Tab-separated table of C-alpha atoms and ligand atoms in Angstrom:
chain	number	residue	atom	x	y	z
A	1	UNK	CA	1.019	2.223	21.492
A	2	UNK	CA	2.938	-0.651	20.132
A	3	UNK	CA	3.253	-0.048	16.400
A	4	UNK	CA	4.500	-2.010	13.417
A	5	UNK	CA	6.035	0.165	10.650
A	6	UNK	CA	6.705	-1.593	7.387
A	7	UNK	CA	9.210	0.210	5.213
A	8	UNK	CA	10.356	1.990	8.193
A	9	UNK	CA	13.915	2.089	7.113
A	10	UNK	CA	13.076	4.046	4.003
A	11	UNK	CA	12.722	7.820	3.387
A	12	UNK	CA	9.239	8.595	4.796
A	13	UNK	CA	9.274	5.589	7.119
A	14	UNK	CA	12.375	6.557	8.905
A	15	UNK	CA	10.870	9.890	9.613
A	16	UNK	CA	7.741	8.153	11.008
A	17	UNK	CA	9.914	5.872	13.218
A	18	UNK	CA	11.824	8.957	14.499
A	19	UNK	CA	8.626	10.744	15.487
A	20	UNK	CA	7.035	7.592	17.005
A	21	UNK	CA	10.190	7.050	19.081
A	22	UNK	CA	10.287	10.613	20.288
A	23	UNK	CA	6.721	10.371	21.444
A	24	UNK	CA	7.565	7.274	23.366
A	25	UNK	CA	5.727	4.678	21.350
A	26	UNK	CA	7.081	1.134	21.041
A	27	UNK	CA	8.182	0.571	17.418
A	28	UNK	CA	9.018	-2.514	15.504
A	29	UNK	CA	10.150	-1.970	11.877
A	30	UNK	CA	9.614	-4.512	9.131
A	31	UNK	CA	11.859	-3.855	6.152
A	32	UNK	CA	13.714	-5.932	3.752
A	33	UNK	CA	16.357	-3.354	3.314
A	34	UNK	CA	15.936	-3.404	-0.505
A	35	UNK	CA	16.118	0.468	-0.499
A	36	UNK	CA	16.058	1.194	3.209
A	37	UNK	CA	19.012	1.409	5.560
A	38	UNK	CA	19.541	0.077	8.992
A	39	UNK	CA	21.322	3.228	10.099
A	40	UNK	CA	18.330	5.406	9.206
A	41	UNK	CA	16.568	3.924	12.174
A	42	UNK	CA	16.693	6.299	15.196
A	43	UNK	CA	14.383	4.061	17.328
A	44	UNK	CA	12.817	0.720	17.385
A	45	UNK	CA	13.609	-2.877	16.735
A	46	UNK	CA	14.225	-4.018	13.104
A	47	UNK	CA	12.907	-7.306	11.634
A	48	UNK	CA	14.728	-7.848	8.299
A	49	UNK	CA	12.133	-9.590	6.258
A	50	UNK	CA	10.064	-9.345	3.159
A	51	UNK	CA	6.239	-9.004	3.208
A	52	UNK	CA	6.179	-11.920	0.806
A	53	UNK	CA	7.290	-14.081	3.801
A	54	UNK	CA	3.863	-14.825	5.284
A	55	UNK	CA	5.299	-17.176	7.890
A	56	UNK	CA	7.516	-14.465	9.386
A	57	UNK	CA	4.582	-11.981	9.358
A	58	UNK	CA	2.256	-14.569	10.859
A	59	UNK	CA	4.648	-15.307	13.795
A	60	UNK	CA	5.413	-11.612	14.316
A	61	UNK	CA	1.765	-10.477	14.390
A	62	UNK	CA	0.652	-13.472	16.449
A	63	UNK	CA	3.357	-12.918	19.097
A	64	UNK	CA	3.665	-9.230	19.343
A	65	UNK	CA	0.010	-7.863	19.688
A	66	UNK	CA	0.467	-4.619	17.767
A	67	UNK	CA	-1.988	-1.783	18.390
A	68	UNK	CA	-1.638	-0.512	14.883
A	69	UNK	CA	0.329	-0.954	11.613
A	70	UNK	CA	1.632	1.793	9.337
A	71	UNK	CA	2.401	0.426	6.007
A	72	UNK	CA	4.964	2.216	3.963
A	73	UNK	CA	6.841	-0.662	2.286
A	74	UNK	CA	6.359	-0.310	-1.437
A	75	UNK	CA	8.167	0.328	-4.739
A	76	UNK	CA	7.702	3.878	-5.846
A	77	UNK	CA	9.346	4.310	-9.380
A	78	UNK	CA	6.609	5.091	-12.004
A	79	UNK	CA	8.705	4.297	-15.033
A	80	UNK	CA	9.976	1.108	-13.560
A	81	UNK	CA	6.353	0.176	-12.895
A	82	UNK	CA	5.498	0.479	-16.509
A	83	UNK	CA	8.448	-1.676	-17.616
A	84	UNK	CA	7.899	-4.286	-14.801
A	85	UNK	CA	4.241	-4.159	-13.805
A	86	UNK	CA	4.261	-7.630	-12.051
A	87	UNK	CA	7.057	-6.437	-9.712
A	88	UNK	CA	4.683	-3.585	-8.605
A	89	UNK	CA	1.504	-5.690	-8.400
A	90	UNK	CA	3.412	-8.369	-6.462
A	91	UNK	CA	4.985	-6.022	-3.900
A	92	UNK	CA	2.575	-3.175	-3.582
A	93	UNK	CA	-0.642	-5.144	-3.899
A	94	UNK	CA	-0.182	-8.877	-3.281
A	95	UNK	CA	2.306	-8.423	-0.421
A	96	UNK	CA	0.087	-5.716	1.105
A	97	UNK	CA	-2.742	-8.388	1.101
A	98	UNK	CA	-0.409	-10.569	3.137
A	99	UNK	CA	-0.013	-7.859	5.734
A	100	UNK	CA	-3.720	-7.056	5.798
A	101	UNK	CA	-4.607	-10.765	6.135
A	102	UNK	CA	-2.153	-11.157	9.115
A	103	UNK	CA	-3.757	-8.077	10.667
A	104	UNK	CA	-7.169	-9.484	10.389
A	105	UNK	CA	-6.213	-12.898	11.584
A	106	UNK	CA	-4.265	-11.552	14.631
A	107	UNK	CA	-6.671	-8.749	15.679
A	108	UNK	CA	-4.767	-5.726	14.615
A	109	UNK	CA	-7.542	-3.298	13.816
A	110	UNK	CA	-5.864	0.039	13.117
A	111	UNK	CA	-4.109	0.407	9.728
A	112	UNK	CA	-2.512	3.448	8.158
A	113	UNK	CA	-1.756	3.101	4.569
A	114	UNK	CA	0.629	5.215	2.265
A	115	UNK	CA	-1.361	5.887	-0.856
A	116	UNK	CA	-0.599	8.385	-3.590
A	117	UNK	CA	-2.018	11.063	-5.780
A	118	UNK	CA	-1.113	8.799	-8.611
A	119	UNK	CA	-4.426	6.936	-7.992
A	120	UNK	CA	-6.111	9.913	-9.795
A	121	UNK	CA	-4.106	9.655	-12.911
A	122	UNK	CA	-4.645	12.865	-15.061
A	123	UNK	CA	-7.501	14.563	-13.219
A	124	UNK	CA	-9.074	17.469	-15.049
A	125	UNK	CA	-10.433	19.546	-12.199
A	126	UNK	CA	-8.057	21.172	-9.838
A	127	UNK	CA	-7.614	21.063	-6.828
A	128	UNK	CA	-8.220	17.354	-6.634
A	129	UNK	CA	-10.728	16.255	-3.912
A	130	UNK	CA	-10.969	12.656	-2.569
A	131	UNK	CA	-14.084	12.103	-4.583
A	132	UNK	CA	-12.392	12.566	-7.860
A	133	UNK	CA	-12.507	9.385	-10.083
A	134	UNK	CA	-9.621	6.942	-9.633
A	135	UNK	CA	-8.079	6.532	-13.053
A	136	UNK	CA	-4.472	5.713	-12.545
A	137	UNK	CA	-2.313	5.685	-15.698
A	138	UNK	CA	0.575	3.434	-14.628
A	139	UNK	CA	0.958	0.192	-12.702
A	140	UNK	CA	2.444	2.138	-9.661
A	141	UNK	CA	-0.903	4.113	-9.196
A	142	UNK	CA	-3.019	1.104	-10.015
A	143	UNK	CA	-1.209	-1.114	-7.425
A	144	UNK	CA	-1.957	1.550	-4.720
A	145	UNK	CA	-5.587	1.898	-5.860
A	146	UNK	CA	-6.032	-1.878	-5.745
A	147	UNK	CA	-4.704	-1.855	-2.071
A	148	UNK	CA	-7.001	0.866	-1.208
A	149	UNK	CA	-9.905	-1.133	-2.618
A	150	UNK	CA	-8.895	-4.202	-0.773
A	151	UNK	CA	-8.669	-2.274	2.478
A	152	UNK	CA	-12.150	-0.835	1.869
A	153	UNK	CA	-13.679	-4.299	1.243
A	154	UNK	CA	-11.798	-5.952	4.202
A	155	UNK	CA	-12.784	-3.101	6.557
A	156	UNK	CA	-16.435	-3.656	5.602
A	157	UNK	CA	-16.289	-7.495	6.339
A	158	UNK	CA	-13.748	-7.619	9.311
A	159	UNK	CA	-12.974	-5.398	12.283
A	160	UNK	CA	-10.079	-3.599	10.582
A	161	UNK	CA	-10.295	0.182	10.291
A	162	UNK	CA	-7.849	2.112	8.091
A	163	UNK	CA	-6.776	5.602	7.080
A	164	UNK	CA	-5.355	5.815	3.607
A	165	UNK	CA	-3.315	8.910	3.039
A	166	UNK	CA	-2.924	9.977	-0.629
A	167	UNK	CA	0.569	11.699	-0.734
A	168	UNK	CA	1.174	14.540	-3.233
A	169	UNK	CA	4.922	15.509	-3.749
A	170	UNK	CA	6.822	14.677	-0.587
A	171	UNK	CA	10.143	16.427	-0.095
A	172	UNK	CA	12.414	17.810	2.583
A	173	UNK	CA	14.140	16.129	5.376
A	174	UNK	CA	14.599	15.960	9.136
A	175	UNK	CA	15.519	19.572	10.233
A	176	UNK	CA	18.225	18.143	12.450
A	177	UNK	CA	19.770	16.368	9.428
A	178	UNK	CA	19.821	12.944	10.939
A	179	UNK	CA	17.843	11.249	8.054
A	180	UNK	CA	16.612	12.053	4.611
A	181	UNK	CA	16.263	10.603	1.114
A	182	UNK	CA	18.941	8.099	0.136
A	183	UNK	CA	17.842	6.612	-3.239
A	184	UNK	CA	20.771	6.425	-5.459
A	185	UNK	CA	18.454	6.386	-8.578
A	186	UNK	CA	16.383	9.360	-7.401
A	187	UNK	CA	13.806	10.625	-9.991
A	188	UNK	CA	12.233	13.349	-7.886
A	189	UNK	CA	12.699	16.968	-9.034
A	190	UNK	CA	13.999	18.605	-5.753
A	191	UNK	CA	16.382	15.746	-5.033
A	192	UNK	CA	17.794	15.898	-8.562
A	193	UNK	CA	18.014	19.674	-8.647
A	194	UNK	CA	20.057	19.515	-5.418
A	195	UNK	CA	22.339	16.868	-6.676
A	196	UNK	CA	23.006	18.896	-9.693
A	197	UNK	CA	23.780	21.846	-7.390
A	198	UNK	CA	26.336	19.398	-5.706
A	199	UNK	CA	27.868	18.734	-9.158
A	200	UNK	CA	26.760	15.019	-8.942
A	201	UNK	CA	24.845	15.510	-12.163
A	202	UNK	CA	25.825	17.569	-15.122
A	203	UNK	CA	22.537	19.286	-15.664
A	204	UNK	CA	18.915	19.301	-14.590
A	205	UNK	CA	16.299	18.604	-17.402
A	206	UNK	CA	13.027	20.437	-17.211
A	207	UNK	CA	10.600	17.911	-18.598
A	208	UNK	CA	8.163	19.978	-20.799
A	209	UNK	CA	7.896	23.703	-21.243
A	210	UNK	CA	4.854	23.928	-23.327
A	211	UNK	CA	2.131	23.080	-20.773
A	212	UNK	CA	-0.876	25.396	-20.451
A	213	UNK	CA	0.371	26.630	-17.128
A	214	UNK	CA	1.679	30.067	-16.119
A	215	UNK	CA	5.270	29.387	-17.312
A	216	UNK	CA	4.800	26.391	-19.403
A	217	UNK	CA	6.155	23.918	-16.843
A	218	UNK	CA	4.254	21.420	-14.655
A	219	UNK	CA	2.783	22.436	-11.343
A	220	UNK	CA	2.954	20.157	-8.212
A	221	UNK	CA	1.929	20.442	-4.542
A	222	UNK	CA	5.242	19.838	-2.618
A	223	UNK	CA	4.671	18.901	1.016
A	224	UNK	CA	7.443	18.626	3.794
A	225	UNK	CA	7.807	15.096	5.032
A	226	UNK	CA	7.296	16.148	8.642
A	227	UNK	CA	3.847	17.601	7.930
A	228	UNK	CA	3.074	14.344	6.385
A	229	UNK	CA	4.238	12.477	9.397
A	230	UNK	CA	1.888	14.734	11.514
A	231	UNK	CA	-0.889	13.560	9.253
A	232	UNK	CA	-0.007	9.928	10.158
A	233	UNK	CA	-0.107	10.707	13.759
A	234	UNK	CA	-3.494	12.298	13.627
A	235	UNK	CA	-4.750	9.309	11.571
A	236	UNK	CA	-3.565	7.065	14.386
A	237	UNK	CA	-5.162	9.198	17.074
A	238	UNK	CA	-8.317	9.196	14.978
A	239	UNK	CA	-8.462	5.392	14.659
A	240	UNK	CA	-7.478	4.857	18.310
A	241	UNK	CA	-10.481	7.136	19.260
A	242	UNK	CA	-12.664	4.676	17.249
A	243	UNK	CA	-12.886	6.613	14.009
A	244	UNK	CA	-14.061	4.708	10.940
A	245	UNK	CA	-12.133	4.033	7.823
A	246	UNK	CA	-11.252	7.177	5.814
A	247	UNK	CA	-9.236	8.395	2.892
A	248	UNK	CA	-7.435	11.779	2.959
A	249	UNK	CA	-5.407	13.854	0.464
A	250	UNK	CA	-2.124	15.046	1.851
A	251	UNK	CA	-0.899	18.256	0.208
A	252	UNK	CA	-0.941	21.884	0.996
A	253	UNK	CA	-3.320	22.940	-1.721
A	254	UNK	CA	-1.008	25.145	-3.587
A	255	UNK	CA	1.261	24.454	-6.326
A	256	UNK	CA	4.830	25.536	-7.698
A	257	UNK	CA	5.960	25.087	-11.258
A	258	UNK	CA	9.165	23.317	-12.091
A	259	UNK	CA	10.720	26.622	-12.932
A	260	UNK	CA	9.746	28.129	-9.526
A	261	UNK	CA	11.220	25.068	-7.813
A	262	UNK	CA	14.504	25.448	-9.829
A	263	UNK	CA	14.700	29.086	-8.958
A	264	UNK	CA	14.199	28.362	-5.245
A	265	UNK	CA	16.800	25.600	-5.206
A	266	UNK	CA	19.303	28.131	-6.819
A	267	UNK	CA	18.400	30.609	-4.179
A	268	UNK	CA	18.795	28.263	-1.205
A	269	UNK	CA	21.994	26.621	-2.430
A	270	UNK	CA	23.496	29.817	-3.807
A	271	UNK	CA	24.626	27.741	-6.857
A	272	UNK	CA	23.644	28.635	-10.403
A	273	UNK	CA	23.615	25.066	-11.678
A	274	UNK	CA	23.006	24.148	-15.373
A	275	UNK	CA	19.308	23.585	-16.315
A	276	UNK	CA	18.237	22.468	-19.730
A	277	UNK	CA	14.761	22.376	-21.344
A	278	UNK	CA	13.724	18.926	-22.349
A	279	UNK	CA	10.761	17.102	-23.814
A	280	UNK	CA	7.682	16.254	-21.767
A	281	UNK	CA	8.000	13.107	-19.618
A	282	UNK	CA	5.269	10.592	-20.523
A	283	UNK	CA	2.307	10.445	-18.093
A	284	UNK	CA	2.880	13.770	-16.302
A	285	UNK	CA	-0.282	15.642	-15.458
A	286	UNK	CA	0.194	19.425	-16.146
A	287	UNK	CA	-1.160	20.261	-12.718
A	288	UNK	CA	-1.563	18.290	-9.614
A	289	UNK	CA	-2.607	20.084	-6.443
A	290	UNK	CA	-4.548	18.625	-3.481
A	291	UNK	CA	-7.777	19.796	-2.028
A	292	UNK	CA	-6.838	19.032	1.556
A	293	UNK	CA	-9.974	20.517	3.175
A	294	UNK	CA	-11.032	17.023	4.353
A	295	UNK	CA	-8.045	16.232	6.481
A	296	UNK	CA	-7.858	19.803	7.796
A	297	UNK	CA	-11.553	19.602	8.731
A	298	UNK	CA	-11.875	16.169	9.964
A	299	UNK	CA	-8.421	15.383	11.641
A	300	UNK	CA	-7.595	19.012	12.401
A	301	UNK	CA	-4.352	18.810	10.414
A	302	UNK	CA	-2.484	22.127	10.624
A	303	UNK	CA	0.678	21.881	8.560
A	304	UNK	CA	3.410	24.225	9.934
A	305	UNK	CA	6.041	23.841	7.158
A	306	UNK	CA	4.083	25.044	4.201
A	307	UNK	CA	7.015	26.979	2.799
A	308	UNK	CA	8.964	25.890	-0.353
A	309	UNK	CA	12.224	27.526	0.935
A	310	UNK	CA	12.052	25.451	4.187
A	311	UNK	CA	11.407	22.317	2.295
A	312	UNK	CA	14.367	22.792	-0.106
A	313	UNK	CA	16.666	23.955	2.732
A	314	UNK	CA	16.077	20.952	4.862
A	315	UNK	CA	16.562	18.737	1.739
A	316	UNK	CA	19.782	20.679	0.895
A	317	UNK	CA	21.284	20.313	4.410
A	318	UNK	CA	20.591	16.553	4.114
A	319	UNK	CA	22.104	16.168	0.690
A	320	UNK	CA	25.284	17.911	1.751
A	321	UNK	CA	25.491	15.644	4.697
A	322	UNK	CA	24.743	12.443	2.655
A	323	UNK	CA	27.495	13.372	0.302
A	324	UNK	CA	29.977	14.137	3.048
A	325	UNK	CA	29.260	10.786	4.624
A	326	UNK	CA	29.230	8.817	1.370
A	327	UNK	CA	25.845	7.629	2.024
B	401	LIG	N1	10.667	16.982	-13.321
B	401	LIG	C1	11.685	17.694	-14.164
B	401	LIG	N2	12.955	17.268	-14.241
B	401	LIG	C2	13.322	16.227	-13.436
B	401	LIG	C3	12.417	15.595	-12.669
B	401	LIG	C4	11.101	15.994	-12.551
B	401	LIG	O1	11.235	18.619	-14.873
B	401	LIG	O2	14.534	15.829	-13.552
B	401	LIG	C5	9.332	17.530	-13.375
B	401	LIG	C6	8.271	16.409	-13.635
B	401	LIG	O3	8.059	16.201	-15.077
B	401	LIG	C7	7.118	16.862	-12.891
B	401	LIG	C8	7.612	17.584	-11.654
B	401	LIG	O4	8.975	17.889	-12.038
B	401	LIG	O5	6.363	17.726	-13.674
B	401	LIG	C9	7.636	16.701	-10.403
B	401	LIG	O6	8.189	15.384	-10.737
B	401	LIG	P1	8.593	14.358	-9.652
B	401	LIG	O7	9.116	13.216	-10.342
B	401	LIG	O8	9.407	15.054	-8.589
B	401	LIG	O9	7.168	13.923	-8.941
B	401	LIG	P2	5.815	13.433	-9.619
B	401	LIG	O10	4.887	14.557	-9.661
B	401	LIG	O11	6.148	12.841	-10.876
B	401	LIG	O12	5.426	12.379	-8.624
């Protein structure tokens, strides 16, 4: 297939581009390089442009005749989205509409969308099914929910079919250490724990130790980036076979507490880095675990990296390399 990958120079997008390239697909990457990196691209041709630039999008989609679009390009920092909501609505929603519009106009009828468990907000029942009410509690989650809604409505009125994947906590890196997370301002637990182990940060804060969970810290469903990429491939195959629009959770269906992640990070790195208990972080649900029976049943998703140690080891190997190369 000939596939357009927006945000393909970013963390998850670059893993997608790698796999599509390895499988022999023709890949064009659309990325403004605001947080992505040209040298994260192992395959494909890069168009450096912003999704706000409708004219560039129009010309590209008109000329290239893509079979499918995989849309990763978005901002992802929850706290920043609270401080600057319009930045999130503009990029994650309005710019997504530009892309969807161009797809409809130029006949790209298969669309894979990176959504998030943040669309659920603070769900009460665990694990979370796709039928759970969408009650996002920050502009980031709201911007993704709005794009999902737009896709739903457009897919009912036009020929576009989509698969929206609601990611839980994505972590880990390419096992060959070619690519991985490169955000300087990382906020995610595993990345921060590893950077503390590397000595780049003084101490790791545990946000909240009085939750009603087994050890008082929050529980999350961590999924290896390459199992997530497999889910995208299955979504593509499903749409290529004529499948209708569908939404799937992407998580393993089991959770680990912050303390368990910290303990595993110490084991993998062999470094007893400093950890300090801290106050709760605003807006954190105590437990967030996916019910992934829909994607397993309907797409036959069989994740093969459901192993916290493997997730952290691949991320650790990457973090060491990133530091060595000053990336
Ligand atoms: N967390 C933490 N210390 C950190 C970063 C995160 O204790 O320095 C906790 C956070 O409160 C949450 C869990 O780790 O309970 C996962 O947070 P992350 O930001 O990685 O992902 P989120 O679940 O917010 O998408």
